[in-house]
Amino acid sequence: MKILEIITPENPTLHQPATAVPSVQDAQLQRLIDQMIATMRSAKGVGLAAPQVNVPLRLAVVETLPDMDEEGEEIPDSRKLYTIINPQITWVSRKMVDGIEGCLSIPGYVG
């Protein structure tokens, strides 16, 4: 599977609004999704948006961290993989959750 180049903030694609995915019944879209998953995993990430690989579409892939057993070992097949197409925010919570966040387009920085 082809690994795509993850762009950095100097690239204008990261500064413009993404456009809607026009059709989800498309072999070219499935190929892009497969390449994004391979790219995300190769970069040891848990999420990747299409604009991060220089494709200005409202599309992202996200993979959850694995569940762990009582001994701290990864439970096989416990990760969940999601493809998000044309997402819309429909509800916002005021609840804050502490955690560490990073971005594959800005390597070396976490907050």
PDB file of C-alpha atoms in Angstrom:
ATOM      1  CA  MET A   1       0.000   0.000   0.000  1.00  0.00           C
ATOM      2  CA  LYS A   2       1.297   3.447  -0.920  1.00  0.00           C
ATOM      3  CA  ILE A   3       2.354   5.644   2.011  1.00  0.00           C
ATOM      4  CA  LEU A   4       1.349   9.263   1.425  1.00  0.00           C
ATOM      5  CA  GLU A   5       3.416  12.314   2.351  1.00  0.00           C
ATOM      6  CA  ILE A   6       2.150  14.083   5.478  1.00  0.00           C
ATOM      7  CA  ILE A   7       2.398  17.829   4.885  1.00  0.00           C
ATOM      8  CA  THR A   8       3.363  20.478   7.434  1.00  0.00           C
ATOM      9  CA  PRO A   9       1.826  23.906   8.211  1.00  0.00           C
ATOM     10  CA  GLU A  10       3.876  25.627   5.508  1.00  0.00           C
ATOM     11  CA  ASN A  11       1.640  23.935   2.910  1.00  0.00           C
ATOM     12  CA  PRO A  12      -1.374  26.117   1.929  1.00  0.00           C
ATOM     13  CA  THR A  13      -3.734  23.112   1.911  1.00  0.00           C
ATOM     14  CA  LEU A  14      -3.731  23.138   5.725  1.00  0.00           C
ATOM     15  CA  HIS A  15      -4.902  26.773   5.711  1.00  0.00           C
ATOM     16  CA  GLN A  16      -7.977  26.453   3.494  1.00  0.00           C
ATOM     17  CA  PRO A  17     -11.391  24.947   4.172  1.00  0.00           C
ATOM     18  CA  ALA A  18     -11.794  21.368   2.982  1.00  0.00           C
ATOM     19  CA  THR A  19     -14.568  20.506   0.550  1.00  0.00           C
ATOM     20  CA  ALA A  20     -17.248  17.875   0.947  1.00  0.00           C
ATOM     21  CA  VAL A  21     -16.632  14.375  -0.349  1.00  0.00           C
ATOM     22  CA  PRO A  22     -18.919  14.274  -3.411  1.00  0.00           C
ATOM     23  CA  SER A  23     -19.534  10.505  -3.539  1.00  0.00           C
ATOM     24  CA  VAL A  24     -18.857   7.691  -1.118  1.00  0.00           C
ATOM     25  CA  GLN A  25     -19.517   4.997  -3.741  1.00  0.00           C
ATOM     26  CA  ASP A  26     -16.205   5.523  -5.463  1.00  0.00           C
ATOM     27  CA  ALA A  27     -13.207   3.196  -5.895  1.00  0.00           C
ATOM     28  CA  GLN A  28     -10.843   6.185  -5.942  1.00  0.00           C
ATOM     29  CA  LEU A  29     -12.155   7.318  -2.533  1.00  0.00           C
ATOM     30  CA  GLN A  30     -11.685   3.807  -1.101  1.00  0.00           C
ATOM     31  CA  ARG A  31      -8.109   3.749  -2.428  1.00  0.00           C
ATOM     32  CA  LEU A  32      -7.443   7.121  -0.714  1.00  0.00           C
ATOM     33  CA  ILE A  33      -8.940   5.818   2.561  1.00  0.00           C
ATOM     34  CA  ASP A  34      -6.764   2.684   2.396  1.00  0.00           C
ATOM     35  CA  GLN A  35      -3.660   4.805   1.724  1.00  0.00           C
ATOM     36  CA  MET A  36      -4.544   7.147   4.603  1.00  0.00           C
ATOM     37  CA  ILE A  37      -4.891   4.190   6.993  1.00  0.00           C
ATOM     38  CA  ALA A  38      -1.521   2.804   5.888  1.00  0.00           C
ATOM     39  CA  THR A  39       0.054   6.270   6.229  1.00  0.00           C
ATOM     40  CA  MET A  40      -1.428   6.847   9.710  1.00  0.00           C
ATOM     41  CA  ARG A  41      -0.218   3.456  10.933  1.00  0.00           C
ATOM     42  CA  SER A  42       3.223   3.914   9.367  1.00  0.00           C
ATOM     43  CA  ALA A  43       3.562   7.249  11.192  1.00  0.00           C
ATOM     44  CA  LYS A  44       2.393   5.618  14.461  1.00  0.00           C
ATOM     45  CA  GLY A  45      -0.594   7.974  14.626  1.00  0.00           C
ATOM     46  CA  VAL A  46      -4.163   7.431  15.790  1.00  0.00           C
ATOM     47  CA  GLY A  47      -5.839   9.811  13.358  1.00  0.00           C
ATOM     48  CA  LEU A  48      -5.231  11.437  10.000  1.00  0.00           C
ATOM     49  CA  ALA A  49      -7.306  13.923   7.988  1.00  0.00           C
ATOM     50  CA  ALA A  50      -7.198  14.111   4.202  1.00  0.00           C
ATOM     51  CA  PRO A  51      -5.844  17.711   4.191  1.00  0.00           C
ATOM     52  CA  GLN A  52      -2.807  16.392   6.098  1.00  0.00           C
ATOM     53  CA  VAL A  53      -1.914  14.356   2.993  1.00  0.00           C
ATOM     54  CA  ASN A  54      -2.583  17.350   0.709  1.00  0.00           C
ATOM     55  CA  VAL A  55      -6.112  16.279  -0.284  1.00  0.00           C
ATOM     56  CA  PRO A  56      -8.582  19.073   0.621  1.00  0.00           C
ATOM     57  CA  LEU A  57     -11.574  16.821   1.426  1.00  0.00           C
ATOM     58  CA  ARG A  58     -13.673  16.447   4.596  1.00  0.00           C
ATOM     59  CA  LEU A  59     -12.378  12.979   5.321  1.00  0.00           C
ATOM     60  CA  ALA A  60     -10.479  11.440   8.234  1.00  0.00           C
ATOM     61  CA  VAL A  61      -9.466   8.057   9.585  1.00  0.00           C
ATOM     62  CA  VAL A  62      -9.184   7.342  13.310  1.00  0.00           C
ATOM     63  CA  GLU A  63      -8.046   4.206  15.131  1.00  0.00           C
ATOM     64  CA  THR A  64      -8.577   3.687  18.845  1.00  0.00           C
ATOM     65  CA  LEU A  65      -5.843   2.505  21.151  1.00  0.00           C
ATOM     66  CA  PRO A  66      -6.023  -1.183  22.082  1.00  0.00           C
ATOM     67  CA  ASP A  67      -7.739  -2.474  25.195  1.00  0.00           C
ATOM     68  CA  MET A  68      -5.384  -4.026  27.734  1.00  0.00           C
ATOM     69  CA  ASP A  69      -5.857  -7.140  29.830  1.00  0.00           C
ATOM     70  CA  GLU A  70      -5.149  -7.407  33.578  1.00  0.00           C
ATOM     71  CA  GLU A  71      -1.454  -8.097  32.899  1.00  0.00           C
ATOM     72  CA  GLY A  72      -1.114  -4.965  30.786  1.00  0.00           C
ATOM     73  CA  GLU A  73      -0.976  -6.886  27.501  1.00  0.00           C
ATOM     74  CA  GLU A  74      -2.779  -5.699  24.401  1.00  0.00           C
ATOM     75  CA  ILE A  75      -6.003  -7.578  23.728  1.00  0.00           C
ATOM     76  CA  PRO A  76      -5.852  -8.800  20.109  1.00  0.00           C
ATOM     77  CA  ASP A  77      -8.322  -7.207  17.679  1.00  0.00           C
ATOM     78  CA  SER A  78      -9.472  -4.655  20.290  1.00  0.00           C
ATOM     79  CA  ARG A  79      -8.624  -1.586  18.216  1.00  0.00           C
ATOM     80  CA  LYS A  80     -11.506   0.058  16.357  1.00  0.00           C
ATOM     81  CA  LEU A  81     -11.010   1.793  13.017  1.00  0.00           C
ATOM     82  CA  TYR A  82     -13.329   4.592  11.887  1.00  0.00           C
ATOM     83  CA  THR A  83     -13.610   6.442   8.592  1.00  0.00           C
ATOM     84  CA  ILE A  84     -15.267   9.841   8.952  1.00  0.00           C
ATOM     85  CA  ILE A  85     -16.757  11.372   5.794  1.00  0.00           C
ATOM     86  CA  ASN A  86     -18.238  14.904   5.687  1.00  0.00           C
ATOM     87  CA  PRO A  87     -18.467  15.268   9.486  1.00  0.00           C
ATOM     88  CA  GLN A  88     -20.682  17.904  11.076  1.00  0.00           C
ATOM     89  CA  ILE A  89     -20.627  19.156  14.666  1.00  0.00           C
ATOM     90  CA  THR A  90     -24.156  18.689  16.022  1.00  0.00           C
ATOM     91  CA  TRP A  91     -23.529  18.995  19.752  1.00  0.00           C
ATOM     92  CA  VAL A  92     -20.839  20.486  21.966  1.00  0.00           C
ATOM     93  CA  SER A  93     -20.093  19.535  25.564  1.00  0.00           C
ATOM     94  CA  ARG A  94     -18.619  21.911  28.112  1.00  0.00           C
ATOM     95  CA  LYS A  95     -16.875  18.967  29.802  1.00  0.00           C
ATOM     96  CA  MET A  96     -13.090  19.121  29.605  1.00  0.00           C
ATOM     97  CA  VAL A  97     -10.962  15.988  29.413  1.00  0.00           C
ATOM     98  CA  ASP A  98      -7.262  16.025  30.311  1.00  0.00           C
ATOM     99  CA  GLY A  99      -4.940  14.230  27.948  1.00  0.00           C
ATOM    100  CA  ILE A 100      -2.006  14.538  25.611  1.00  0.00           C
ATOM    101  CA  GLU A 101      -2.655  15.528  22.010  1.00  0.00           C
ATOM    102  CA  GLY A 102      -0.311  15.676  19.044  1.00  0.00           C
ATOM    103  CA  CYS A 103      -0.544  16.139  15.287  1.00  0.00           C
ATOM    104  CA  LEU A 104       1.231  14.191  12.565  1.00  0.00           C
ATOM    105  CA  SER A 105       1.559  17.431  10.552  1.00  0.00           C
ATOM    106  CA  ILE A 106       3.432  19.097  13.428  1.00  0.00           C
ATOM    107  CA  PRO A 107       5.891  16.412  14.516  1.00  0.00           C
ATOM    108  CA  GLY A 108       7.610  16.722  17.861  1.00  0.00           C
ATOM    109  CA  TYR A 109       4.947  18.894  19.530  1.00  0.00           C
ATOM    110  CA  VAL A 110       2.341  17.694  22.012  1.00  0.00           C
ATOM    111  CA  GLY A 111       0.082  19.511  24.396  1.00  0.00           C
TER     112      GLY A 111
END
